């Protein structure tokens, strides 16, 4: 039975909210603080299925109580200090392009919108390092670098969806050329972050040292649960002199995986290897226009012309040894030109379709078993719903690769509670199969709220060490509570 709170409790709550708004306004400017419901709902939303589904059904997102838009690191210090004083959760937000409900605010609090922090501080063309505020988005930074002959070489699928460089690092993001240029954690050299109760910490100027444990990589992937990343220094590269494309068909996905293994264990460094199973290559043909269906591999090499010539010859030999048949350069060029088409308006999957994207990373020896187990589990255990499974492998390492696989249910239950329960059951089955066969939960989408329940099974006793670190750095639990499986703040009612 719902009880009406006493009138004095309601008036006290309104008074306290007003006081907090005034203090936040003093820290960042009143025009940069909002309690408008439309703003609160907008800041809570991201690209996760759950967020899109709630919007589709006309239901509310789990939102913060205040939106604050800082401009400087000092602004962020002031906001975090106020949040610490009042025990208010702080939920950092970049471009809202994440897929793991990372911007949800299940305990209310402050939505800290970082998108006003867009300054490029320095382009060090001697060391090939760029330093910028964390709220700048990828295309804006890349354009400035390209004008000087450089590239960050970080092109995620969310590239044109507003993804910020702080978000790249906070979620260990990856881009289409990561096989050569690395993920966000490989590109970041230094960062600045604000931790509770409002103190700024800077990591060392370079990531390679023997001066104790690595503070930098503790912040990387922490998704705002340890502090708010406000400034980053990233490795940049010269724009490549040349690019060359290859494409191959294979008798099945496993022959393609073997080709990728041969390429990577030979220590060749293609910028791109994309291997699509039969179901995913059909989507690729529809979305991008590649003139092939079946098991398809697309390869791109870049750099100095001599290096590109050598790598394309060597890769062709290895792909053919694994059973590949060359389809020539045009398929690869078509893929490159249309690589963002799957993320264009109207092409990304949308509710009422029920879908979810796993991105499990594993060693080469474990990948075939993960693919078989997950495909079988999704299609057989959820056959009554007509569940479909597609997969490609898109980020490759000297020791393994990442499977970017997705489930679809065309006609989920109409009832929202049933549909959301089915969504979670599909995730439970898919993740359980991956962990049972040697996979690691996630390669580059982050954990957020959605996957937090899998962190303990993934890490075992190590999860308690991670929780102890969180408790030590954020004793009140106000920094992005509920994410990474860490649970609520100490005082969940500010």
PDB file of N, CA and C in Angstrom, residues 196 252-253 492:
ATOM      1  N   UNK A 196      36.358  11.434  -5.605  1.00  0.00           N
ATOM      2  CA  UNK A 196      35.710  11.929  -4.392  1.00  0.00           C
ATOM      3  C   UNK A 196      36.762  12.168  -3.313  1.00  0.00           C
ATOM      4  N   UNK A 252      33.725 -22.232 -44.398  1.00  0.00           N
ATOM      5  CA  UNK A 252      32.932 -22.033 -43.185  1.00  0.00           C
ATOM      6  C   UNK A 252      33.672 -21.061 -42.269  1.00  0.00           C
ATOM      7  N   UNK A 253      33.023 -20.684 -41.176  1.00  0.00           N
ATOM      8  CA  UNK A 253      33.588 -19.705 -40.256  1.00  0.00           C
ATOM      9  C   UNK A 253      34.880 -20.206 -39.615  1.00  0.00           C
ATOM     10  N   UNK A 492      21.669   5.479  -0.055  1.00  0.00           N
ATOM     11  CA  UNK A 492      21.007   5.527  -1.355  1.00  0.00           C
ATOM     12  C   UNK A 492      19.884   6.551  -1.394  1.00  0.00           C
TER      13      UNK A 492
END
